[in-house]
């Protein structure tokens, strides 16, 4: 059985100029979609802690400081905090 929660909403791609985005504790599941994050070129900090996320961070996050999910399913998160 996979993680219980909702996917990272594609509507976030409409936020084109955020500098900080706090999404912790929202039961977001699955992965972080690069397509959604690619439009946020001004983003410098992203908090996803407390969500049952899986996979790797997309390269579109580039130099964004990411507060990682405390779970063990995210592979390349430790180097991004």
Short mmCIF file of C-alpha atoms in Angstrom, two decimals:
data_model
loop_
_atom_site.label_atom_id
_atom_site.label_comp_id
_atom_site.label_asym_id
_atom_site.label_seq_id
_atom_site.Cartn_x
_atom_site.Cartn_y
_atom_site.Cartn_z
CA UNK A 1 0.00 0.00 0.00
CA UNK A 2 1.39 3.42 -0.97
CA UNK A 3 1.44 6.57 1.09
CA UNK A 4 -1.88 8.08 2.02
CA UNK A 5 -2.22 11.73 1.03
CA UNK A 6 -2.66 14.04 -1.91
CA UNK A 7 -0.25 14.86 -4.73
CA UNK A 8 1.59 18.17 -4.79
CA UNK A 9 -1.06 20.38 -6.44
CA UNK A 10 -0.35 21.46 -10.01
CA UNK A 11 -2.03 24.79 -9.17
CA UNK A 12 1.22 25.71 -7.40
CA UNK A 13 2.70 26.34 -10.86
CA UNK A 14 0.57 29.50 -10.98
CA UNK A 15 2.73 30.95 -8.20
CA UNK A 16 5.45 32.39 -10.41
CA UNK A 17 7.33 34.65 -7.97
CA UNK A 18 7.35 33.08 -4.49
CA UNK A 19 10.59 33.33 -2.55
CA UNK A 20 9.56 31.00 0.28
CA UNK A 21 6.99 28.23 0.26
CA UNK A 22 5.90 26.40 3.41
CA UNK A 23 4.00 23.17 2.71
CA UNK A 24 4.89 21.18 5.83
CA UNK A 25 2.37 18.86 7.41
CA UNK A 26 -0.11 18.86 4.52
CA UNK A 27 -0.19 15.09 3.83
CA UNK A 28 1.36 15.64 0.39
CA UNK A 29 2.33 12.24 -1.04
CA UNK A 30 4.23 10.90 -4.01
CA UNK A 31 7.04 12.97 -5.50
CA UNK A 32 7.79 16.63 -6.05
CA UNK A 33 6.86 17.35 -9.69
CA UNK A 34 9.53 19.24 -11.59
CA UNK A 35 6.95 20.64 -13.99
CA UNK A 36 5.24 22.45 -11.11
CA UNK A 37 8.48 23.73 -9.60
CA UNK A 38 10.06 24.85 -12.89
CA UNK A 39 7.93 28.01 -13.04
CA UNK A 40 9.06 29.19 -9.60
CA UNK A 41 12.38 30.74 -10.61
CA UNK A 42 12.40 33.13 -7.63
CA UNK A 43 11.93 30.34 -5.04
CA UNK A 44 14.80 30.15 -2.54
CA UNK A 45 13.33 28.09 0.33
CA UNK A 46 10.88 25.19 0.28
CA UNK A 47 9.62 23.39 3.40
CA UNK A 48 8.09 19.96 2.79
CA UNK A 49 8.67 18.41 6.22
CA UNK A 50 6.02 16.13 7.65
CA UNK A 51 4.68 14.90 4.30
CA UNK A 52 4.86 11.25 3.11
CA UNK A 53 6.87 12.15 -0.01
CA UNK A 54 8.98 9.70 -2.02
CA UNK A 55 11.63 9.84 -4.70
CA UNK A 56 14.27 12.41 -5.54
CA UNK A 57 14.06 16.15 -5.74
CA UNK A 58 13.65 17.37 -9.30
CA UNK A 59 16.60 19.23 -10.87
CA UNK A 60 14.26 22.19 -11.45
CA UNK A 61 14.70 23.08 -7.79
CA UNK A 62 18.31 24.02 -8.57
CA UNK A 63 19.68 26.14 -5.74
CA UNK A 64 16.53 26.10 -3.61
CA UNK A 65 17.12 25.30 0.06
CA UNK A 66 14.76 22.43 0.86
CA UNK A 67 13.75 21.40 4.37
CA UNK A 68 13.51 17.69 3.93
CA UNK A 69 10.83 15.24 4.81
CA UNK A 70 11.92 13.32 7.93
CA UNK A 71 10.97 10.04 6.23
CA UNK A 72 13.53 7.72 4.68
CA UNK A 73 11.95 7.38 1.24
CA UNK A 74 13.46 10.52 -0.28
CA UNK A 75 16.82 9.72 -1.80
CA UNK A 76 18.77 12.94 -2.47
CA UNK A 77 17.31 15.19 0.19
CA UNK A 78 20.14 15.21 2.73
CA UNK A 79 22.44 17.13 0.40
CA UNK A 80 19.83 19.81 -0.21
CA UNK A 81 19.26 21.11 3.33
#
